[in-house]
Coordinates of C-alpha atoms in Angstrom, one line a residue:
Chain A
X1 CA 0.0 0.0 0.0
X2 CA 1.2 3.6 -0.8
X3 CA 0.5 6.2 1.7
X4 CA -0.1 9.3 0.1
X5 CA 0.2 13.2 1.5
X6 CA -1.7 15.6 -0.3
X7 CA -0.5 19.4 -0.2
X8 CA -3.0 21.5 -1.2
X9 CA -4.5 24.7 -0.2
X10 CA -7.6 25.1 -2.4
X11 CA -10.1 22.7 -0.6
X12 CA -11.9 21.9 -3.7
X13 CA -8.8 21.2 -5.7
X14 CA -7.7 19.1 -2.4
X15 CA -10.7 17.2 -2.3
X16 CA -11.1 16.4 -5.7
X17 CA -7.0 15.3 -5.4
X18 CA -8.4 12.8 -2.3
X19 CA -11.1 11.7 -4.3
X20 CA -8.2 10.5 -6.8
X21 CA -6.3 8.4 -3.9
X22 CA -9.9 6.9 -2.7
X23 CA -11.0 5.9 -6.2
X24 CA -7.9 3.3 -6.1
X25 CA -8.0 2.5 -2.5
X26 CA -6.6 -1.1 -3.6
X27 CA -3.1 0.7 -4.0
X28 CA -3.0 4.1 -2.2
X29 CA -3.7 5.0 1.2
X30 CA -4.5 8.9 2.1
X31 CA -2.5 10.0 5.2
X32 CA -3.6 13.6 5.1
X33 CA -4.3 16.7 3.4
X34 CA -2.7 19.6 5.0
X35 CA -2.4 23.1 3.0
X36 CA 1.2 24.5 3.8
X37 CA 4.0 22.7 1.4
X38 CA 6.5 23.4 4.2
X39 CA 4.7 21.2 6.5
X40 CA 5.0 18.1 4.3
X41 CA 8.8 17.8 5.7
X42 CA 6.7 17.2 9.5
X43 CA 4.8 14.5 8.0
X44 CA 8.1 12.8 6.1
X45 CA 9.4 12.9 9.7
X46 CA 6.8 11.5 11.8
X47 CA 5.1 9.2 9.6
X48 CA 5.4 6.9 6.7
X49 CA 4.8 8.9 3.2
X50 CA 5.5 7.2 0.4
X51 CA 4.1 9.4 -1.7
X52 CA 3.2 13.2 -1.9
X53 CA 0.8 15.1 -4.3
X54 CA 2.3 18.7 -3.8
X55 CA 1.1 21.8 -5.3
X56 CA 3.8 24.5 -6.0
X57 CA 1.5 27.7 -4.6
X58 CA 0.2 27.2 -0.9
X59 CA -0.4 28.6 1.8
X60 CA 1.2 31.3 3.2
X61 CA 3.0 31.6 -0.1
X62 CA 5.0 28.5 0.3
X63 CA 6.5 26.9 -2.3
X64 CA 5.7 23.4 -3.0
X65 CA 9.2 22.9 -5.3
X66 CA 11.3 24.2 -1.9
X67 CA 9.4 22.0 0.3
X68 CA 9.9 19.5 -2.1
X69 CA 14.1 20.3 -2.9
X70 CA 14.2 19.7 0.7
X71 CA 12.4 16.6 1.0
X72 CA 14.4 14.7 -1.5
X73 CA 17.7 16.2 0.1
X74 CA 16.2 13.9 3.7
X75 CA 14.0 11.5 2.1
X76 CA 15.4 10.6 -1.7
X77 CA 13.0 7.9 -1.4
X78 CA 9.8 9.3 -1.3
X79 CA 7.9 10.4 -4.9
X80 CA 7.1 13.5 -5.4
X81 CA 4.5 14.7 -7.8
X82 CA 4.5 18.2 -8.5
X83 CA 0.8 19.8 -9.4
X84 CA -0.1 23.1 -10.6
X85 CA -2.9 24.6 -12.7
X86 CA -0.3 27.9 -12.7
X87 CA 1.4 28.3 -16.2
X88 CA 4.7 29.8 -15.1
X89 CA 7.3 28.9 -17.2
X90 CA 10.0 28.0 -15.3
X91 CA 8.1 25.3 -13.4
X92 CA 8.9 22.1 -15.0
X93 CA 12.4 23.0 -14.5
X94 CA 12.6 24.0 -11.5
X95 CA 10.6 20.9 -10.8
X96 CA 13.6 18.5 -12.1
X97 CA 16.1 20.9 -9.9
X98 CA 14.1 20.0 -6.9
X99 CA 14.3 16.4 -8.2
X100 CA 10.6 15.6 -8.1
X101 CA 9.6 12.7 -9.7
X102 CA 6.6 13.3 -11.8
X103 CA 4.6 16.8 -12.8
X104 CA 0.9 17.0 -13.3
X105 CA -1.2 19.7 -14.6
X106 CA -4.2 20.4 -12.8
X107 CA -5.9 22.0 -16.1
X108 CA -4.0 20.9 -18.9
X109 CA -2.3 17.4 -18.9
X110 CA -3.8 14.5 -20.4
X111 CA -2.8 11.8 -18.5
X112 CA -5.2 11.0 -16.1
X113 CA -3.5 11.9 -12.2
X114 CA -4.3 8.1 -11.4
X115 CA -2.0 7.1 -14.2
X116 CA 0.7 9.0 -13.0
X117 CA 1.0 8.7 -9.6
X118 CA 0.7 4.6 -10.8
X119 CA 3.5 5.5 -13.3
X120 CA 5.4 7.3 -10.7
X121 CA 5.3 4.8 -8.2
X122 CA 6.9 2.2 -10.2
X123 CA 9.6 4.3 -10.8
X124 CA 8.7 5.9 -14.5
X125 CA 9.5 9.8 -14.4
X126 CA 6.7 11.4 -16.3
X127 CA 7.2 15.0 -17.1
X128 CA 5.2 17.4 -19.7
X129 CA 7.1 18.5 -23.1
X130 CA 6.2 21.8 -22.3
X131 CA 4.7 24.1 -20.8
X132 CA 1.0 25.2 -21.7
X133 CA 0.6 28.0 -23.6
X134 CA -1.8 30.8 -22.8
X135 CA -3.7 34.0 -24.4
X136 CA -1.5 36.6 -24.1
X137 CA -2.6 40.0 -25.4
X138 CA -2.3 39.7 -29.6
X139 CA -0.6 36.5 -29.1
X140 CA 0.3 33.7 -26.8
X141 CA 3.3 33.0 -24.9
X142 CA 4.6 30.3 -27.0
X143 CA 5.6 33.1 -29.4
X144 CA 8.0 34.4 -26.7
X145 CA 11.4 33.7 -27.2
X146 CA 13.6 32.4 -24.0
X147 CA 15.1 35.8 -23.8
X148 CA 12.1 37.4 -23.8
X149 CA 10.6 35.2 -21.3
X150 CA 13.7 36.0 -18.7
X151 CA 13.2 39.9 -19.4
X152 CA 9.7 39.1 -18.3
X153 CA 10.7 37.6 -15.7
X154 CA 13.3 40.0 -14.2
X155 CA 10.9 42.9 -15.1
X156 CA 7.6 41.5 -12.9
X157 CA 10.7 40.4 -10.0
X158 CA 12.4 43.9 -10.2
X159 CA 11.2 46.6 -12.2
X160 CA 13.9 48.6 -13.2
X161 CA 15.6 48.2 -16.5
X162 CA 19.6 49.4 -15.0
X163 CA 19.0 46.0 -12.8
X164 CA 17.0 44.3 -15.0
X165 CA 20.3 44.0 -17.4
X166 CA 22.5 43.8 -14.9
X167 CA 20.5 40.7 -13.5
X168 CA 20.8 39.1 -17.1
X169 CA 24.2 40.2 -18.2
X170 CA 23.2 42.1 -21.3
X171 CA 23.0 46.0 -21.8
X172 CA 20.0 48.3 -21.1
X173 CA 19.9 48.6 -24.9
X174 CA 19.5 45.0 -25.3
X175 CA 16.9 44.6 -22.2
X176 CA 14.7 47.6 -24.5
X177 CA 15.1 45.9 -27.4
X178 CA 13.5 42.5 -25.8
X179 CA 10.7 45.0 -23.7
X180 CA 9.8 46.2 -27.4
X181 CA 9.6 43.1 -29.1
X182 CA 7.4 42.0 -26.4
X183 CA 5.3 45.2 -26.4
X184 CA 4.9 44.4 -30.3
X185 CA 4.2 41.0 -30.0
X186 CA 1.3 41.1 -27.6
X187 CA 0.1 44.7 -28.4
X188 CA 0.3 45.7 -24.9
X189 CA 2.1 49.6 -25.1
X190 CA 2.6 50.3 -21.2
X191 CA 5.6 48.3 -20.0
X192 CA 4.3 48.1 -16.3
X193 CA 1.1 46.3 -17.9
X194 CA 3.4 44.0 -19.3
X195 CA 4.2 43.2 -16.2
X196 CA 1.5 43.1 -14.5
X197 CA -1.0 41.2 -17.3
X198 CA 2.3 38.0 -17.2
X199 CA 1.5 38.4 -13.5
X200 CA -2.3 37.9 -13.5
X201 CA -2.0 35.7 -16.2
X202 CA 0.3 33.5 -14.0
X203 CA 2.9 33.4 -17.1
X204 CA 5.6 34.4 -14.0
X205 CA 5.2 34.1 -10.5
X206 CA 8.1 35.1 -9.2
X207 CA 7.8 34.1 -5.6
X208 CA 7.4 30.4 -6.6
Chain B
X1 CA 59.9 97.6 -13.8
X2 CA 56.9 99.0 -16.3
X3 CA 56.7 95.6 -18.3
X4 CA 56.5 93.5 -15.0
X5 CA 54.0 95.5 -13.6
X6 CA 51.8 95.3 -16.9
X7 CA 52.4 91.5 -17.0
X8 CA 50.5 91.6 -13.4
X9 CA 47.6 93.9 -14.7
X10 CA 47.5 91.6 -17.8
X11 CA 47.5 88.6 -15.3
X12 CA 44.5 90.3 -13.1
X13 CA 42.5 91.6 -15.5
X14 CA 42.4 88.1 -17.4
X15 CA 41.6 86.4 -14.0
X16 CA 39.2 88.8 -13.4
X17 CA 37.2 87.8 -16.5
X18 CA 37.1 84.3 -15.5
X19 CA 33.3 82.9 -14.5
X20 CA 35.0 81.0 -12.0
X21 CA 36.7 82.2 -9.1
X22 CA 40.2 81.9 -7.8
X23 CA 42.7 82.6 -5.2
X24 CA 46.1 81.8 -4.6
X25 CA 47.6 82.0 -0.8
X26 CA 51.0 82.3 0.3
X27 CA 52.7 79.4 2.3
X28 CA 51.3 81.1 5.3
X29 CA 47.8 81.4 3.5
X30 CA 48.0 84.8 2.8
X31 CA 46.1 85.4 -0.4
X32 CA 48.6 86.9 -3.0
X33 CA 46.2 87.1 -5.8
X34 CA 42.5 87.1 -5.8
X35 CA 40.1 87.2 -8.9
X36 CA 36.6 89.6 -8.5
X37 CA 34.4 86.3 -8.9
X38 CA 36.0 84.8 -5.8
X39 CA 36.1 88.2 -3.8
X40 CA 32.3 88.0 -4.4
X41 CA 31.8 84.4 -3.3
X42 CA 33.9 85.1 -0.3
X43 CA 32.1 88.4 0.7
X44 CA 28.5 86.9 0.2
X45 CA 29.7 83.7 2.6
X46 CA 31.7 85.1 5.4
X47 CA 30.6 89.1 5.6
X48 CA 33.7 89.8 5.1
X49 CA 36.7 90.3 2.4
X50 CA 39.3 87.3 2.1
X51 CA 41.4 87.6 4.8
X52 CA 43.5 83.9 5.1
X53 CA 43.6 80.7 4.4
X54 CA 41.2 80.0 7.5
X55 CA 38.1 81.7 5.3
X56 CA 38.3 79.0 2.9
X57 CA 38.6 76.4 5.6
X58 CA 35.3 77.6 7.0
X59 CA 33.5 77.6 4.1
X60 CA 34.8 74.3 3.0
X61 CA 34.1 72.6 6.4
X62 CA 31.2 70.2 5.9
X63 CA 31.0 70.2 1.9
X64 CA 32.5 71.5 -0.6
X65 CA 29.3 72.2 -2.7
X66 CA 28.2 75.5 -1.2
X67 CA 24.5 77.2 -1.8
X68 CA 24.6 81.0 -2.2
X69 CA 21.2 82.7 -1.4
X70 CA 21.0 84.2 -4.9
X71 CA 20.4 80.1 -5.6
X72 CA 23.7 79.4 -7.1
X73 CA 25.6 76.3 -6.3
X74 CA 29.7 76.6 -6.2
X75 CA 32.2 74.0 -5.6
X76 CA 35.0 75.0 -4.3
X77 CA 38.8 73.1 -4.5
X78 CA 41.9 73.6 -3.2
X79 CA 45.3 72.5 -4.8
X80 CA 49.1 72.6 -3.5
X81 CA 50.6 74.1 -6.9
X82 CA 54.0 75.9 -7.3
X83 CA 57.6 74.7 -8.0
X84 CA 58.1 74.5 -4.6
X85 CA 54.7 73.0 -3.7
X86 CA 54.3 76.4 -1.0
X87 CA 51.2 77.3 -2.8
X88 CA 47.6 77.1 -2.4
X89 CA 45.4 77.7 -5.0
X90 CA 41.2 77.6 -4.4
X91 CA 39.0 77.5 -7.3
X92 CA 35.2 78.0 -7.0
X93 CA 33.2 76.7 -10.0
X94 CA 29.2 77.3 -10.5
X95 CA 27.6 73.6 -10.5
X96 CA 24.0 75.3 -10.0
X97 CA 22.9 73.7 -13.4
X98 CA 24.6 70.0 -12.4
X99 CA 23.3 70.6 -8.8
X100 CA 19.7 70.7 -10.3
X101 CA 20.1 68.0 -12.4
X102 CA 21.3 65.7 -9.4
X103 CA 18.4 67.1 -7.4
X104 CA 15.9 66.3 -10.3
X105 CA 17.6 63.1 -10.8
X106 CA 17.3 62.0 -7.2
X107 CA 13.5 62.9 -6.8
X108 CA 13.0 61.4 -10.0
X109 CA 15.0 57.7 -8.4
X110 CA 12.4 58.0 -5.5
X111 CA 9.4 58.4 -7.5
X112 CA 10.7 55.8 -9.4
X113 CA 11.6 53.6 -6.3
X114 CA 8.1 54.6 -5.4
X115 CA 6.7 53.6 -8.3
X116 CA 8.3 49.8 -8.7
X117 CA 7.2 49.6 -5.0
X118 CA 3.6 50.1 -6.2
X119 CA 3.7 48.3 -9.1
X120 CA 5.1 45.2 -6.8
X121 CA 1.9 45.9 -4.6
X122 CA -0.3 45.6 -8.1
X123 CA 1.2 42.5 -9.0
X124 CA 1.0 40.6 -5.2
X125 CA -2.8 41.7 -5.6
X126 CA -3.3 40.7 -9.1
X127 CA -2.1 37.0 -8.4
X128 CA -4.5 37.3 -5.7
X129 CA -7.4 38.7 -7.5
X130 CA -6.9 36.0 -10.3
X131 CA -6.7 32.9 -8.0
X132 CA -10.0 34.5 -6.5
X133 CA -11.4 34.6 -10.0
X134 CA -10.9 31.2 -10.6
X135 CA -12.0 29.2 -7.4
X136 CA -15.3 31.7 -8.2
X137 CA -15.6 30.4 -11.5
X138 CA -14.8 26.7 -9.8
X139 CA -18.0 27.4 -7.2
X140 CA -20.3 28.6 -10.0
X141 CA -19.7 25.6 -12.0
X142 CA -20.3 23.3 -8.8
X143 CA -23.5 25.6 -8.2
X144 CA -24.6 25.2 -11.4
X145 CA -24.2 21.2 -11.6
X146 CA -25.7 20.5 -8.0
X147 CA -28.8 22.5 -9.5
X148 CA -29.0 20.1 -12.4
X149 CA -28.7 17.1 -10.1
X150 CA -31.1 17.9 -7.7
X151 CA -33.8 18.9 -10.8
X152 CA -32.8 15.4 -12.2
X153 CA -33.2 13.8 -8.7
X154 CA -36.4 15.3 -7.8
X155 CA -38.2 14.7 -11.4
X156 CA -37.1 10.8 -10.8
X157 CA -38.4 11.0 -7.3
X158 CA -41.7 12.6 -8.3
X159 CA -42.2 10.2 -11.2
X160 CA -42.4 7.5 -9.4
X161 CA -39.2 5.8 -8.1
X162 CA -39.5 3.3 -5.6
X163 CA -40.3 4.2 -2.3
X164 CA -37.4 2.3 -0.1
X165 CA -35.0 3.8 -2.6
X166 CA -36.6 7.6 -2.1
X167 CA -35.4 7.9 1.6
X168 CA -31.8 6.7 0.3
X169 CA -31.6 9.1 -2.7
X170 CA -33.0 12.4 -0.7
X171 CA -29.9 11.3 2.4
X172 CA -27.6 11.3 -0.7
X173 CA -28.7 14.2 -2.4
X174 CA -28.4 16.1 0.8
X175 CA -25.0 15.0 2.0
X176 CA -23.8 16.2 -1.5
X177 CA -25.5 19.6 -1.2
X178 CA -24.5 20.2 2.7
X179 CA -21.2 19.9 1.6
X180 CA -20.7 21.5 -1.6
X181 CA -22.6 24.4 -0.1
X182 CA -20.1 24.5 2.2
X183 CA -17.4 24.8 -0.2
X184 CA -19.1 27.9 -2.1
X185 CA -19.3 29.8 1.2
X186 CA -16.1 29.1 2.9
X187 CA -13.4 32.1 2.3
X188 CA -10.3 29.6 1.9
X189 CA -8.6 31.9 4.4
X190 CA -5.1 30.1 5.6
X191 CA -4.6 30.2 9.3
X192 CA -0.6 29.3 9.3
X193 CA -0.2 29.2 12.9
X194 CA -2.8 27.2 13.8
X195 CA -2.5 24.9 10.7
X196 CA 0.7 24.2 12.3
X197 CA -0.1 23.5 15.9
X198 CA -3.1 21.1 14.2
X199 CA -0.2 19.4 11.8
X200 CA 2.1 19.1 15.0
X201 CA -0.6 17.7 17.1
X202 CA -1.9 15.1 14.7
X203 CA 1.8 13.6 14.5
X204 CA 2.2 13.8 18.2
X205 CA 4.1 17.1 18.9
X206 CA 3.4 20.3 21.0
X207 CA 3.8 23.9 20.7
X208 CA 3.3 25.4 23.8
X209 CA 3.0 29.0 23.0
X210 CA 3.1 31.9 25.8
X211 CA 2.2 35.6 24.4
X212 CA 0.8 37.3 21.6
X213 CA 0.8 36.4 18.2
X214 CA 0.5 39.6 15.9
X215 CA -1.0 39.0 12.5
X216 CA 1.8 40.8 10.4
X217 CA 4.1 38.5 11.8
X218 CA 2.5 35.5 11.7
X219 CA 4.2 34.0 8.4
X220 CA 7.7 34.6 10.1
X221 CA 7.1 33.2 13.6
X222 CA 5.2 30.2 12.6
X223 CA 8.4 29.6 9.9
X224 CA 10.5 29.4 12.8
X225 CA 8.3 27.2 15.1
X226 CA 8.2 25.0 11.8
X227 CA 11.7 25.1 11.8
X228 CA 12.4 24.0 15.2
X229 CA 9.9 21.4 15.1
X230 CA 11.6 19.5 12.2
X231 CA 15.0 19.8 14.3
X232 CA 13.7 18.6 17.8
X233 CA 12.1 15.5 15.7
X234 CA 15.6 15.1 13.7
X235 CA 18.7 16.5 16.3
X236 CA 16.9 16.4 19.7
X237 CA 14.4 13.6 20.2
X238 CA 11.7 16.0 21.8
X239 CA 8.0 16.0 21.3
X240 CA 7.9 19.2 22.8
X241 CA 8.5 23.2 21.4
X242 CA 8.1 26.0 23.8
X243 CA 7.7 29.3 22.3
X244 CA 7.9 32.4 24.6
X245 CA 6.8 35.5 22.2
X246 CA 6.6 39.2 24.4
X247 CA 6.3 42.9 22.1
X248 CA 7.8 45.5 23.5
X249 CA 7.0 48.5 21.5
X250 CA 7.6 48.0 18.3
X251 CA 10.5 44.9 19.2
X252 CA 8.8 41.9 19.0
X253 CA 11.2 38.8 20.8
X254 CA 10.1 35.5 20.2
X255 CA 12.3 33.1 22.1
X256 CA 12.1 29.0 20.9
X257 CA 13.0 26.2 22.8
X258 CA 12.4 22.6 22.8
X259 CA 12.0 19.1 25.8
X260 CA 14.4 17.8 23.6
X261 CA 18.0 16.4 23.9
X262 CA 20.7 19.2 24.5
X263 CA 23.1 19.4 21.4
X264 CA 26.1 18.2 21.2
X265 CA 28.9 20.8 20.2
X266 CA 27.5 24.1 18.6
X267 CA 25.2 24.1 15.9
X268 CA 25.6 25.0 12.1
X269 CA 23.0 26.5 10.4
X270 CA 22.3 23.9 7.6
X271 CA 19.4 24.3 4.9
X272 CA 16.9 25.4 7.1
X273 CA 18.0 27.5 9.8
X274 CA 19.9 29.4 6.6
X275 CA 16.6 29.9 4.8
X276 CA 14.7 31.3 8.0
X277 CA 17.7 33.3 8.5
X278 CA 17.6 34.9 5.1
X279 CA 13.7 35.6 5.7
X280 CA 14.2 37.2 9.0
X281 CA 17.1 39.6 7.9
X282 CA 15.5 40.4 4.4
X283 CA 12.1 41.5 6.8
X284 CA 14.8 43.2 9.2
X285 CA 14.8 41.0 11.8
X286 CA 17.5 39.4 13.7
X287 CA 17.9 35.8 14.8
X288 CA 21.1 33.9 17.0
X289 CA 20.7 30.8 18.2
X290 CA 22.0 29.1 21.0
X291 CA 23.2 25.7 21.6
X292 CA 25.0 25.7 25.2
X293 CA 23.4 24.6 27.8
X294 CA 19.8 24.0 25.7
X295 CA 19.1 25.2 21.9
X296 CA 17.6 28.4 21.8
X297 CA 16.5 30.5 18.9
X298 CA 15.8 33.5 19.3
X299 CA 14.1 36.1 16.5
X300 CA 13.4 40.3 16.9
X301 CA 11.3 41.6 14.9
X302 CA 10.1 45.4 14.6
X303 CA 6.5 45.9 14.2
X304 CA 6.1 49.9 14.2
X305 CA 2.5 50.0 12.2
X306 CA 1.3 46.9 14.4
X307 CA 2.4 49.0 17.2
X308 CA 0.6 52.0 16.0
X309 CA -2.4 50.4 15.5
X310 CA -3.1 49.0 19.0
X311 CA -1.0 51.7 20.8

């Protein structure tokens, strides 16, 4: 039997998560649902997990791929599937950093969550190709090149355009030239708005 | 005796034209030639015509960037020049236009600062506001199917299902709405701290905690608690964390200890302790920790608008 933790801090995107583990109650056995990803480490401690279902934004604004970096580090043996419905594009690989075993999409992957927590458990890594791509103004953010994408980033994370190209090694020219591509791409003229719409849109959240 | 003397108007008068202003002092800082601009400067700071070396001194004391009250800005400079390295020379040039333009710069920096501050505010609330959105949408959708399902379920019930199965469809139909309704109207509000003491409790460990608990520091206190749980269970073999939080003003002290096992040696801050140290000193905290006789951490905290609030 594998004993499964879920972390999740939506209660209707917990339950329907349980409702998963109870459908195959054969196999997997619930321990608990708690809502904090930092608490899962208490659980690996006291109890026997064999498996956790841990989404990346919880409570408290704790990450699930930290929690789950520092599981692995104490606990290489328990799986780790990483969940989100958030589109952020660095997510899948910061998930293989962390050295979670599997990633799920809440809204998007086709797999069924059964199949790979079943997959997972019998050792089978099973990661999206990419990440989902979303509306973005004129466009969506598959048309965004991987520079573009890190201006993004650095630009929702910290504004100014000086540190912005510092962050990224690249002049103030260059970090303009990517803001205006991006400004031509999706249409949207106010570069703050930029910000804030890959923000909203959950395209970068940089506190995950 | 004529020519030299002409050489020294020429000299003067040339000075004299300068925009700048300048003055050269003996080695005893006696001035030995003065041009009109710096006799003005002089005379505007001090009250009084250029007297020694000691004038400049006084005006150059704090800054050398000084602010006339006709609104001009002058740096002035002095320089050891000569063959024999026995003179002084002291320029004064007018910056007002650079001053300005530092000025303008620097408010323009803070209402930029203020600005990226703002905007960081925007996008905190904009994840928010979006996550919002979609657990609404999530409810309305659930609203929406229960409605279907309980139209379905009472058409089948009022055309004639049997009756022992009536009782058992109605108990199922309102176990499923009890809850669901529950769902829409609960606010999803985290509670860290006492999601915590619940997690600790269920996996048999305490938090005793004595004092106050104020709301903006909540995230950062129940971090460290966390924290010290993991390493009683790992280092110390307790079951037991005693938490001892007292505000003082704005200082808020939070003082963590643990039944446990003392430690052995001092202790190095490994993943953990690191990270909750980074957290604390990016929010201005403090936090030192103990090991000799009994592990103790310790985090400070400065709450000013908490304190404001409930002063």
């Amino acid at each position: 039997m594998t004993n499964v933790l879920v972390v999740e801090d939506e209660r209707l995107a917990g339950e329907m998560l349980c409702q998963y583990v109870r459908m195959a109650a054969d196999r997997y056995s619930l321990v608990d649902t708690i809502k904090n990803a930092a608490d899962a480490e208490l659980f690996c401690l006291k109890a026997q997990v064999d498996l956790i279902l841990m989404d990346i934004c919880t409570a408290g604004n704790s990450s699930g791929l930290d929690a789950a970096e520092k599981i692995k580090l104490h606990f290489p043996r328990t799986k780790i599937i990483i969940l989100t419905s958030a589109p952020d594009y660095r997510f899948i690989e910061k998930a293989i950093q962390a050295g979670a075993d599997s990633f799920w999409y809440k809204d998007f992957s086709e797999e069924d969550l059964l199949t790979v927590m079943d997959k997972t458990m019998a050792g089978i890594c099973v990661y999206p190709e990419t990440t989902p791509s979303i509306d973005f103004g004129f466009t969506d953010s598959s048309q965004f090149t991987p520079k573009e994408l890190e201006t993004l980033y650095w630009l929702v994370k910290v504004g100014s355009i000086s540190t912005i190209a510092e962050k990224m090694g690249i002049s103030v020219d260059g970090v303009n030239k990517h803001i205006r591509d991006l400004k031509e791409k999706t249409g949207i003229t106010n570069t703050n708005q930029l910000a804030l719409a890959a923000r909203g849109k959950r395209l970068i959240l940089p506190d995950f | 005796m004529r020519i030299k003397f002409r050489t020294q108007t020429i000299i003067k008068e040339a000075l004299d034209n300068l925009p700048s202003g300048i003055c050269y002092l003996d080695s005893k800082g006696v001035p030995i030639l003065v041009n009109k601009q710096m006799h003005r400067l002089v005379f505007a700071l001090t009250n009084h015509d250029i007297q020694s070396i000691s004038d400049f001194d006084t005006i150059m004391q704090e800054t050398s960037a000084v602010l006339l009250t006709d609104n001009t800005v002058w740096r002035f400079q002095k320089k050891i020049v000569g063959e024999n390295q026995d003179i002084t020379e002291i320029t004064a040039v007018d910056i007002t236009e650079l001053y300005q333009r530092k000025k303008n710069l620097e408010e323009s920096n803070c209402e930029q600062q203020d600005i990226l501050r703002r905007l960081e505010q925007a996008g905190q609330n904009i994840v928010s506001i979006a996550r919002n959105e979609e657990i609404l949408a999530m409810k309305m959708r659930i609203h929406n199917e229960l409605a279907y399902a309980l139209g379905f379920t009472r058409q089948y019930i009022a055309s004639g299902c049997l009756e022992e199965k009536k009782a058992k469809y109605l108990a199922e139909q309102k176990q499923m709405a009890k809850k669901l309704l529950g769902e829409i109207n609960n606010n999803d509000e985290p509670h860290l701290f006492s999601e915590l003491r619940q997690t600790a409790e269920k996996l048999g460990m305490n938090i005793v905690f004595d004092g106050e608990l104020p709301e903006p520091a909540e995230n950062l206190v129940t971090s460290a608690v966390r924290e010290s749980l993991v390493n009683t269970i790992r280092h110390a073999d307790g079951d037991t964390v005693f938490v001892k939080a007292t505000l003082d003003g704005q200082k808020y002290t939070v003082v963590i200890k643990n039944n446990g096992k003392p430690a052995r040696g001092s202790i190095t801050e490994g993943g953990g302790l690191s990270f909750l140290r980074k957290n604390i000193e990016k929010n201005g905290g403090t936090m030192t920790i103990a090991s000799a006789p009994e592990f103790i951490l310790t985090i400070t905290l400065l709450l000013p608008e908490y304190q404001e609030e409930h002063s």
